[in-house]
Tab-separated table of C-alpha atoms in Angstrom:
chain	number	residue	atom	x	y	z
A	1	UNK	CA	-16.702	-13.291	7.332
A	2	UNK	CA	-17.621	-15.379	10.169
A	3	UNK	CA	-14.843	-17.015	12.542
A	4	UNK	CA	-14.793	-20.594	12.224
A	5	UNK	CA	-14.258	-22.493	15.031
A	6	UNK	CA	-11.660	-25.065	14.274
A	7	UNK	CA	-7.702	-24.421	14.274
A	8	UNK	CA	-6.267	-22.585	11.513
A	9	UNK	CA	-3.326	-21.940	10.001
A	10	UNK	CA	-1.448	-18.955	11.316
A	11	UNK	CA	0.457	-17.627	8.210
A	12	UNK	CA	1.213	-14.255	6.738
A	13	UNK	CA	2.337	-13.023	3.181
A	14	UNK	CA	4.066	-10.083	2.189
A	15	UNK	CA	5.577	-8.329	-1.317
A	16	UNK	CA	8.915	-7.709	-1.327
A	17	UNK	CA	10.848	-5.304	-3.424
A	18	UNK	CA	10.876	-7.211	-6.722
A	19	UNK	CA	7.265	-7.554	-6.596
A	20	UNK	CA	7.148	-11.468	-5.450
A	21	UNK	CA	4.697	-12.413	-2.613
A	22	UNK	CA	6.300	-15.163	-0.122
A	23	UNK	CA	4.263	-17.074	2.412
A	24	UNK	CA	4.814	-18.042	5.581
A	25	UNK	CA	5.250	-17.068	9.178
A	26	UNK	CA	5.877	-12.938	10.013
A	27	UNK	CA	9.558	-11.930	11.858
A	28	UNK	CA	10.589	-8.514	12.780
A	29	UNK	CA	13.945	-7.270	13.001
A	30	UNK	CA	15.651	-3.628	12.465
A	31	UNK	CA	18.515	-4.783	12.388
A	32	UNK	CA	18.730	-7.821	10.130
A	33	UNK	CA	18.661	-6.058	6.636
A	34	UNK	CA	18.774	-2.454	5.322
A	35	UNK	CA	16.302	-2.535	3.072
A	36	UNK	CA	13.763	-4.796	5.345
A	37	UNK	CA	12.585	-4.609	8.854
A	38	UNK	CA	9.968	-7.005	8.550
A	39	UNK	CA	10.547	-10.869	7.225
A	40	UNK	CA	8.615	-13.826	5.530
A	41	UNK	CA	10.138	-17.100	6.906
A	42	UNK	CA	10.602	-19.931	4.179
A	43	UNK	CA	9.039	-23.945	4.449
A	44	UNK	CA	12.373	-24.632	5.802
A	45	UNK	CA	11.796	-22.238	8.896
A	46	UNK	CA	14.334	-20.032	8.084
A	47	UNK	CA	12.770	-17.049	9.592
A	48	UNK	CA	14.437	-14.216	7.704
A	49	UNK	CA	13.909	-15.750	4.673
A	50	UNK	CA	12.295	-12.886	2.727
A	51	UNK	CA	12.128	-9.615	3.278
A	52	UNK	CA	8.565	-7.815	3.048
A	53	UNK	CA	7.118	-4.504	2.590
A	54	UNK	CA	5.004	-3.785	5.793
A	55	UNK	CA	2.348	-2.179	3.695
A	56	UNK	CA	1.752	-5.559	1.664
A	57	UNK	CA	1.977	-7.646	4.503
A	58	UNK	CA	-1.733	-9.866	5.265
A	59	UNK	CA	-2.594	-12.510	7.745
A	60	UNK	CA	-4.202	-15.689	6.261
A	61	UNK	CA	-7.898	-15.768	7.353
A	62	UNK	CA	-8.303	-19.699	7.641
A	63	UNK	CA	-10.766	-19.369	4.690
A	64	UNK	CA	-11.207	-20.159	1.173
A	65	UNK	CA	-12.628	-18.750	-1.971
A	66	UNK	CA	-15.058	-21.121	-4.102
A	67	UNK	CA	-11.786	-22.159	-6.228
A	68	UNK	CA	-9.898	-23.148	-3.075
A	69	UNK	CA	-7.236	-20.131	-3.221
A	70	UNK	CA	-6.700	-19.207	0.624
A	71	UNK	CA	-8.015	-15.865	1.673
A	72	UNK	CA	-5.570	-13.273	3.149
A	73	UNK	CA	-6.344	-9.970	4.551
A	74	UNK	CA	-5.935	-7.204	2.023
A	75	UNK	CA	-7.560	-9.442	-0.736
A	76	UNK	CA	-10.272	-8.140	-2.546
A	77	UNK	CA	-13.517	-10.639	-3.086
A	78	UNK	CA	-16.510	-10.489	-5.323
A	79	UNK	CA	-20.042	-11.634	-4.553
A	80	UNK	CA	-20.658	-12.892	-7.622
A	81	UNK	CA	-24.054	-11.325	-8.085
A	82	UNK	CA	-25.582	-9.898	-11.493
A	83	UNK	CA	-23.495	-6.218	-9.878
A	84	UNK	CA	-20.771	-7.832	-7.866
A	85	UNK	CA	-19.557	-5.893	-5.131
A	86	UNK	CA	-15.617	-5.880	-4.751
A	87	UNK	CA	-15.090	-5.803	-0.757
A	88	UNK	CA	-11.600	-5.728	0.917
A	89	UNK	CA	-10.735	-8.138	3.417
A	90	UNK	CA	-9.465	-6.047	6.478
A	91	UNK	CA	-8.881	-7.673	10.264
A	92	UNK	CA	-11.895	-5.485	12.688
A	93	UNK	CA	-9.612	-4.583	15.695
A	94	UNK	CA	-12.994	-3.894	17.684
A	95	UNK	CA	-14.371	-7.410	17.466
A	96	UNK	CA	-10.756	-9.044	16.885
A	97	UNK	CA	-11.800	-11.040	13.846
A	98	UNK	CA	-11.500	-10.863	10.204
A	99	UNK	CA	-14.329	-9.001	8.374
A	100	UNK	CA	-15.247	-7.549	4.497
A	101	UNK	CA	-15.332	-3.913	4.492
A	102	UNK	CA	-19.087	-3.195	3.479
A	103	UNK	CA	-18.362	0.473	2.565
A	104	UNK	CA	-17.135	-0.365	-0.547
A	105	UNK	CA	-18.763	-1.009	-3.325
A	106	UNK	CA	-17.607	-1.606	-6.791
A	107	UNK	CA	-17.922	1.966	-7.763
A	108	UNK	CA	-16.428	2.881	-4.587
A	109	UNK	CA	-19.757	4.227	-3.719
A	110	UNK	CA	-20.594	3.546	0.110
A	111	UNK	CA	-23.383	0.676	0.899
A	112	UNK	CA	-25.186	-0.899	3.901
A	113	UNK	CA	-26.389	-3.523	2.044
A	114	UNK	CA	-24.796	-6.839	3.712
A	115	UNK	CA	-23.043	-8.782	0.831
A	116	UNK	CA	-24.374	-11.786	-0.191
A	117	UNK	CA	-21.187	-13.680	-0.695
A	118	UNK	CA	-21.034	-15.933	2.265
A	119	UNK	CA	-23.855	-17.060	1.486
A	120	UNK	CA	-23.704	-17.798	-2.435
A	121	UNK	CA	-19.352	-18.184	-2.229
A	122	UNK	CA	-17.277	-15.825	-3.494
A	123	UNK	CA	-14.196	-15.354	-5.556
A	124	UNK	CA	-11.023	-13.765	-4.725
A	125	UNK	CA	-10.483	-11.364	-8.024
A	126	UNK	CA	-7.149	-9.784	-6.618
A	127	UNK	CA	-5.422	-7.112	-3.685
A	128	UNK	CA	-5.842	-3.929	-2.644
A	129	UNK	CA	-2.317	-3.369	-3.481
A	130	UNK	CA	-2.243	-4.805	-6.942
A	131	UNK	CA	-5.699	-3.471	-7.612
A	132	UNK	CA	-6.186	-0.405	-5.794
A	133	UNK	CA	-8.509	0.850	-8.711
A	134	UNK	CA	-11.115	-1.225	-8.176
A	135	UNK	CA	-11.304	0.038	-4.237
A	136	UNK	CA	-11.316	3.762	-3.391
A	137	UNK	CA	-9.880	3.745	-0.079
């Protein structure tokens, strides 16, 4: 996925316990709650609003799917092709930027063919922690 160049929205979500995703900005604290260490803050700015499992937790990538449903990292996308290929949305430490990881393909087979969804759009179909099956990671 290619960096855009205008501003984006710097956002996070994160799971927590119960199985509800909350949005908003990322707050860590040991101390604050036994069960959490890491928080989602609420529209009001509250900033331990929500506790979140670190595991689930995703930055928002400042893009879009072709429905309009933002694109965090951990979300799995689909090319939309005859064979879609289900890539996962993972932030490339190397080149500091968000990327799709092309290793994947949607039999978890490996592939160095360069998806064709930025160019065509493509659809957000789920998470790799909801979905793991569809990704063998």
């Amino acid at each position: 996925l290619k960096n855009q160049t205008q501003k984006r929205t710097i956002k996070f979500r994160g799971k927590n316990l119960k199985g509800q995703w909350h949005y908003g900005l990322l707050c860590h604290d040991k101390t604050k709650d036994s069960d959490y260490e890491w928080f989602i803050s609420n529209f009001a700015g509250k900033p331990y609003a929500f506790g979140a499992i670190p595991e689930t937790i995703g930055q928002f990538t400042g893009l879009h799917d072709k429905n309009g449903k933002e694109l965090y990292e951990g979300d799995l996308i689909s090319d939309m092709e005859d064979e879609p290929m289900i890539l996962p949305v993972i932030y490339d430490n190397e080149f500091a930027q968000f990327a799709v990881d092309i290793s994947f393909s949607k039999d978890g087979s490996s592939s160095d063919d360069i998806p064709t969804c930025y160019e065509n759009g493509f659809e957000i179909i789920g998470n790799v922690f909801e979905k793991a099956d569809l990704v063998k990671l």
